[in-house]
């Protein structure tokens, strides 16, 4: 990585002032301080400069200049990401897309909307509501997070099992490459000729190009949604109930699980009426036509009883439904109230491994002396253990990170992945060495070089260097085999 | 019964040898889609068959995930899924009896359910491939949410085998609908397109909409009560042997497809409504047109382009368009990315050279 010098920075600042209006270049400490971290506040780094362009031409000019001068660029939406993907670089510019905040066009007959990357996720659904349409992916930060960041991270939410992730709900992107070209990826039709670059861009964490326009797919709002809240005296029983619902041929719109600590935190905070004596609760939402929902509600109620639910509550109206969800949606801030700090993990596992993984997490929790609240997108196997810690206790953050890393390695061992929806960013870069072997990691670097040969877009994130993995190699020996046997070790 | 045969080593050895000899390879599964895409450049090309590399390596119905080797017959996968009340929601076509799973993924073709359920790429969760250097690589996995690393698995769908040889693919599967029913409404094309757009914005449990020969076919899928209510609303005529009808459409055995004329596929936004005088069939709720035409290729492509869509020369049995690229041309910057990616996955250019584009 190049070393920053005062002179370089000053020179770049002068050049940028030629390209952008004065108020679009932030350089003082108090101006740039708010950008020093994203949603993962444990990592902080004040950027060299913060840029707030508002036209495609300005973004092009910035990238051309940075490419020419060899200055790294980190793109940022609302900064709600949980993996440090928008963590600035000390010697780079932070490119905020916040001013790209217009919904350009809603086309109800095509069920699509053309939006700028700085538009908030929820704002799309609000704008589409007059046509009785909505944008399906709903990450829990949807009130604040932007669609550009959602595409960069391939964001999910609580309705993924039925409605898919971001990658399933977008049609076309306009991106700007590091050399300033505007490229159209995907199409206004349901597919595009050639390679599926839309899939490659989605979840690429700002490493391949800067997204400046997105065409999203909209869906008709289901006429009816109802949610069942089921309590269990044993978490394994709750897991079996999930499998039974799926085996019955039912795909719920949402299927969420919470453990005892998460239930208590959420109930104290949101007063949703959660049963405090339960070891686990399941929230199962069914949506569709009223006939379909009523049929399925009966079926699921019966299944839950058969699988040992100790109590059932079914929403009777929309207000009731929202109230039941309120506890789950507030789970993270609720946990934030019972602990000075918490660290949110994001592994995915095959669902049948749930009992084993939770047992191991509980053992690790004992070992580290750190409590864990588990929130689980049970339908799609995405587990969010929240590790409770206090950053003011010396060494506790390090302990927490180590514990978190072990949880992710456990997910890989269970046949899953280190990140379901939050992205790798800076946070999980070392666990990438556990998930992938050298040839795959090399290919990821090759893919990046296809788009960004000088490695200027969000460098140091998402994909570790092979040397970094080799140096960590001692930690990650599986079945007596080194993960990256082809590499020199020092 | 599906035979369980793992030929990974043999395939890897062949590819390593080919890479060192710069021997071009044409990857063949069931060879049911040999007509699709450009012909592979013949000079110095050997065939590498995946058909013997077969077997379902994992299937857990309650996880909604199936993993199979590329050479597994598609029909056998579908039969096993059906036994468990499940299906491949992208409805891949069977253009011949021996269609393989790997071929279905590599070609990326999806059936009539596509606008409602998703395409092949939407259901791909993970894959193992051999790249052009003979290295075995694994991407994605058997879980539905996975954002670790770039999404190479979905990139394999519709890449026509030009980036690597698929060894094994994991896909998400879905339950079969409890009930299905197809309603037929007599109408002209204009009325049909309007109706499709209207239903597309509505909430009836529609799973396919197709117009052909003055008839609009609407398939309903879901709980019995929901389908019955929708039947009432649509007030059409119920199609008997509907499964057969949709299968014939997907597999192009329907009479519309029985001709030697060139067949074009236009992929367009739902509302495109292009003016077409030649015989055509509208599928995907208005987003996919099948067209028999001998018009100049540029003219057909321009027509698709006008609506921000694209046109594929799908079949050309009498070679009416000699030397014509089968797929629409790409923007120069996008073309450059294709060349870059190809070079990284397959540096010697040994896999299916020319199949997707003559220059790739």
mmCIF file of N, CA, C and O in Angstrom, chain A residues 55-101:
data_model
loop_
_atom_site.group_PDB
_atom_site.id
_atom_site.type_symbol
_atom_site.label_atom_id
_atom_site.label_comp_id
_atom_site.label_asym_id
_atom_site.label_seq_id
_atom_site.Cartn_x
_atom_site.Cartn_y
_atom_site.Cartn_z
ATOM 1 N N UNK A 55 -23.452 14.283 -9.300
ATOM 2 C CA UNK A 55 -23.753 13.890 -10.677
ATOM 3 C C UNK A 55 -22.830 12.738 -11.085
ATOM 4 O O UNK A 55 -21.751 12.543 -10.507
ATOM 5 N N UNK A 56 -23.292 12.009 -12.096
ATOM 6 C CA UNK A 56 -22.491 10.912 -12.640
ATOM 7 C C UNK A 56 -21.162 11.455 -13.173
ATOM 8 O O UNK A 56 -20.108 10.852 -12.975
ATOM 9 N N UNK A 57 -21.219 12.626 -13.802
ATOM 10 C CA UNK A 57 -20.000 13.222 -14.364
ATOM 11 C C UNK A 57 -18.986 13.510 -13.255
ATOM 12 O O UNK A 57 -17.784 13.323 -13.452
ATOM 13 N N UNK A 58 -19.467 13.970 -12.124
ATOM 14 C CA UNK A 58 -18.545 14.244 -11.006
ATOM 15 C C UNK A 58 -17.902 12.943 -10.499
ATOM 16 O O UNK A 58 -16.708 12.906 -10.210
ATOM 17 N N UNK A 59 -18.707 11.876 -10.408
ATOM 18 C CA UNK A 59 -18.137 10.594 -9.957
ATOM 19 C C UNK A 59 -17.088 10.115 -10.961
ATOM 20 O O UNK A 59 -15.994 9.673 -10.576
ATOM 21 N N UNK A 60 -17.414 10.259 -12.246
ATOM 22 C CA UNK A 60 -16.446 9.876 -13.281
ATOM 23 C C UNK A 60 -15.146 10.653 -13.109
ATOM 24 O O UNK A 60 -14.060 10.077 -13.130
ATOM 25 N N UNK A 61 -15.274 11.967 -12.926
ATOM 26 C CA UNK A 61 -14.076 12.814 -12.812
ATOM 27 C C UNK A 61 -13.246 12.423 -11.593
ATOM 28 O O UNK A 61 -12.011 12.347 -11.659
ATOM 29 N N UNK A 62 -13.929 12.122 -10.484
ATOM 30 C CA UNK A 62 -13.214 11.716 -9.261
ATOM 31 C C UNK A 62 -12.436 10.424 -9.513
ATOM 32 O O UNK A 62 -11.249 10.302 -9.174
ATOM 33 N N UNK A 63 -13.119 9.451 -10.127
ATOM 34 C CA UNK A 63 -12.466 8.153 -10.329
ATOM 35 C C UNK A 63 -11.304 8.263 -11.306
ATOM 36 O O UNK A 63 -10.246 7.651 -11.103
ATOM 37 N N UNK A 64 -11.500 9.054 -12.349
ATOM 38 C CA UNK A 64 -10.401 9.227 -13.314
ATOM 39 C C UNK A 64 -9.185 9.845 -12.623
ATOM 40 O O UNK A 64 -8.052 9.381 -12.792
ATOM 41 N N UNK A 65 -9.448 10.847 -11.803
ATOM 42 C CA UNK A 65 -8.344 11.505 -11.093
ATOM 43 C C UNK A 65 -7.662 10.529 -10.115
ATOM 44 O O UNK A 65 -6.435 10.396 -10.093
ATOM 45 N N UNK A 66 -8.475 9.837 -9.307
ATOM 46 C CA UNK A 66 -7.900 8.915 -8.323
ATOM 47 C C UNK A 66 -7.135 7.787 -9.007
ATOM 48 O O UNK A 66 -6.090 7.349 -8.514
ATOM 49 N N UNK A 67 -7.661 7.329 -10.132
ATOM 50 C CA UNK A 67 -6.976 6.274 -10.887
ATOM 51 C C UNK A 67 -5.617 6.786 -11.368
ATOM 52 O O UNK A 67 -4.599 6.108 -11.241
ATOM 53 N N UNK A 68 -5.620 7.994 -11.868
ATOM 54 C CA UNK A 68 -4.396 8.591 -12.384
ATOM 55 C C UNK A 68 -3.370 8.808 -11.273
ATOM 56 O O UNK A 68 -2.173 8.556 -11.445
ATOM 57 N N UNK A 69 -3.862 9.249 -10.113
ATOM 58 C CA UNK A 69 -2.958 9.566 -9.001
ATOM 59 C C UNK A 69 -2.688 8.363 -8.096
ATOM 60 O O UNK A 69 -1.915 8.462 -7.147
ATOM 61 N N UNK A 70 -3.362 7.251 -8.373
ATOM 62 C CA UNK A 70 -3.148 6.063 -7.540
ATOM 63 C C UNK A 70 -3.709 6.199 -6.132
ATOM 64 O O UNK A 70 -3.137 5.664 -5.175
ATOM 65 N N UNK A 71 -4.835 6.909 -6.009
ATOM 66 C CA UNK A 71 -5.437 7.111 -4.685
ATOM 67 C C UNK A 71 -6.606 6.143 -4.484
ATOM 68 O O UNK A 71 -7.511 6.089 -5.310
ATOM 69 N N UNK A 72 -6.606 5.365 -3.406
ATOM 70 C CA UNK A 72 -7.712 4.430 -3.156
ATOM 71 C C UNK A 72 -9.034 5.145 -2.883
ATOM 72 O O UNK A 72 -9.038 6.255 -2.333
ATOM 73 N N UNK A 73 -10.133 4.490 -3.281
ATOM 74 C CA UNK A 73 -11.474 5.058 -3.141
ATOM 75 C C UNK A 73 -12.365 4.062 -2.405
ATOM 76 O O UNK A 73 -12.469 2.910 -2.810
ATOM 77 N N UNK A 74 -12.989 4.517 -1.324
ATOM 78 C CA UNK A 74 -13.955 3.678 -0.618
ATOM 79 C C UNK A 74 -15.333 4.303 -0.796
ATOM 80 O O UNK A 74 -15.544 5.453 -0.398
ATOM 81 N N UNK A 75 -16.259 3.562 -1.407
ATOM 82 C CA UNK A 75 -17.621 4.081 -1.600
ATOM 83 C C UNK A 75 -18.434 3.819 -0.337
ATOM 84 O O UNK A 75 -18.210 2.836 0.367
ATOM 85 N N UNK A 76 -19.396 4.707 -0.072
ATOM 86 C CA UNK A 76 -20.208 4.584 1.139
ATOM 87 C C UNK A 76 -21.640 5.015 0.852
ATOM 88 O O UNK A 76 -21.875 5.996 0.161
ATOM 89 N N UNK A 77 -22.588 4.233 1.375
ATOM 90 C CA UNK A 77 -23.995 4.618 1.290
ATOM 91 C C UNK A 77 -24.378 5.314 2.573
ATOM 92 O O UNK A 77 -23.887 6.403 2.878
ATOM 93 N N UNK A 78 -25.225 4.650 3.382
ATOM 94 C CA UNK A 78 -25.636 5.262 4.648
ATOM 95 C C UNK A 78 -24.692 4.894 5.791
ATOM 96 O O UNK A 78 -24.832 5.400 6.895
ATOM 97 N N UNK A 79 -23.754 4.002 5.523
ATOM 98 C CA UNK A 79 -22.815 3.607 6.575
ATOM 99 C C UNK A 79 -23.454 2.752 7.657
ATOM 100 O O UNK A 79 -23.049 2.800 8.809
ATOM 101 N N UNK A 80 -24.457 1.951 7.290
ATOM 102 C CA UNK A 80 -25.106 1.082 8.279
ATOM 103 C C UNK A 80 -24.542 -0.342 8.245
ATOM 104 O O UNK A 80 -24.970 -1.189 9.028
ATOM 105 N N UNK A 81 -23.627 -0.604 7.319
ATOM 106 C CA UNK A 81 -23.069 -1.951 7.158
ATOM 107 C C UNK A 81 -22.423 -2.445 8.446
ATOM 108 O O UNK A 81 -21.917 -1.660 9.238
ATOM 109 N N UNK A 82 -22.443 -3.776 8.628
ATOM 110 C CA UNK A 82 -21.998 -4.347 9.895
ATOM 111 C C UNK A 82 -20.680 -5.112 9.792
ATOM 112 O O UNK A 82 -20.314 -5.844 10.688
ATOM 113 N N UNK A 83 -19.977 -4.952 8.668
ATOM 114 C CA UNK A 83 -18.730 -5.697 8.515
ATOM 115 C C UNK A 83 -17.535 -4.788 8.233
ATOM 116 O O UNK A 83 -16.478 -5.261 7.849
ATOM 117 N N UNK A 84 -17.715 -3.498 8.386
ATOM 118 C CA UNK A 84 -16.596 -2.585 8.123
ATOM 119 C C UNK A 84 -16.281 -2.439 6.647
ATOM 120 O O UNK A 84 -15.176 -2.056 6.282
ATOM 121 N N UNK A 85 -17.252 -2.726 5.798
ATOM 122 C CA UNK A 85 -17.033 -2.627 4.352
ATOM 123 C C UNK A 85 -16.790 -1.193 3.904
ATOM 124 O O UNK A 85 -16.093 -0.947 2.925
ATOM 125 N N UNK A 86 -17.372 -0.226 4.624
ATOM 126 C CA UNK A 86 -17.194 1.187 4.263
ATOM 127 C C UNK A 86 -16.193 1.875 5.184
ATOM 128 O O UNK A 86 -16.149 3.098 5.259
ATOM 129 N N UNK A 87 -15.392 1.072 5.873
ATOM 130 C CA UNK A 87 -14.341 1.641 6.727
ATOM 131 C C UNK A 87 -13.357 2.411 5.830
ATOM 132 O O UNK A 87 -12.848 1.856 4.867
ATOM 133 N N UNK A 88 -13.114 3.695 6.127
ATOM 134 C CA UNK A 88 -12.226 4.478 5.254
ATOM 135 C C UNK A 88 -10.779 4.003 5.325
ATOM 136 O O UNK A 88 -10.405 3.224 6.208
ATOM 137 N N UNK A 89 -9.975 4.523 4.418
ATOM 138 C CA UNK A 89 -8.533 4.259 4.439
ATOM 139 C C UNK A 89 -7.827 5.556 4.774
ATOM 140 O O UNK A 89 -8.248 6.635 4.347
ATOM 141 N N UNK A 90 -6.733 5.437 5.498
ATOM 142 C CA UNK A 90 -6.021 6.628 5.959
ATOM 143 C C UNK A 90 -5.474 7.434 4.789
ATOM 144 O O UNK A 90 -5.347 8.651 4.855
ATOM 145 N N UNK A 91 -5.170 6.737 3.700
ATOM 146 C CA UNK A 91 -4.558 7.430 2.564
ATOM 147 C C UNK A 91 -5.479 7.451 1.357
ATOM 148 O O UNK A 91 -5.039 7.492 0.225
ATOM 149 N N UNK A 92 -6.793 7.383 1.611
ATOM 150 C CA UNK A 92 -7.718 7.337 0.486
ATOM 151 C C UNK A 92 -8.891 8.267 0.667
ATOM 152 O O UNK A 92 -9.085 8.845 1.741
ATOM 153 N N UNK A 93 -9.690 8.396 -0.385
ATOM 154 C CA UNK A 93 -10.881 9.233 -0.284
ATOM 155 C C UNK A 93 -12.087 8.360 0.026
ATOM 156 O O UNK A 93 -12.155 7.191 -0.366
ATOM 157 N N UNK A 94 -13.018 8.946 0.758
ATOM 158 C CA UNK A 94 -14.281 8.283 1.022
ATOM 159 C C UNK A 94 -15.306 8.931 0.100
ATOM 160 O O UNK A 94 -15.513 10.139 0.125
ATOM 161 N N UNK A 95 -15.907 8.097 -0.756
ATOM 162 C CA UNK A 95 -16.841 8.604 -1.761
ATOM 163 C C UNK A 95 -18.257 8.334 -1.270
ATOM 164 O O UNK A 95 -18.747 7.211 -1.340
ATOM 165 N N UNK A 96 -18.894 9.377 -0.741
ATOM 166 C CA UNK A 96 -20.261 9.203 -0.236
ATOM 167 C C UNK A 96 -21.245 9.385 -1.385
ATOM 168 O O UNK A 96 -21.152 10.343 -2.145
ATOM 169 N N UNK A 97 -22.187 8.451 -1.493
ATOM 170 C CA UNK A 97 -23.206 8.547 -2.540
ATOM 171 C C UNK A 97 -24.504 9.140 -1.985
ATOM 172 O O UNK A 97 -25.568 9.013 -2.595
ATOM 173 N N UNK A 98 -24.384 9.812 -0.828
ATOM 174 C CA UNK A 98 -25.580 10.287 -0.123
ATOM 175 C C UNK A 98 -26.414 11.253 -0.948
ATOM 176 O O UNK A 98 -27.635 11.314 -0.792
ATOM 177 N N UNK A 99 -25.765 12.005 -1.827
ATOM 178 C CA UNK A 99 -26.539 12.989 -2.601
ATOM 179 C C UNK A 99 -27.252 12.373 -3.805
ATOM 180 O O UNK A 99 -28.048 13.049 -4.460
ATOM 181 N N UNK A 100 -26.954 11.135 -4.093
ATOM 182 C CA UNK A 100 -27.690 10.426 -5.153
ATOM 183 C C UNK A 100 -28.957 9.838 -4.531
ATOM 184 O O UNK A 100 -29.056 8.630 -4.345
ATOM 185 N N UNK A 101 -29.889 10.722 -4.193
ATOM 186 C CA UNK A 101 -31.004 10.263 -3.356
ATOM 187 C C UNK A 101 -32.362 10.393 -4.031
ATOM 188 O O UNK A 101 -33.373 10.515 -3.373
#
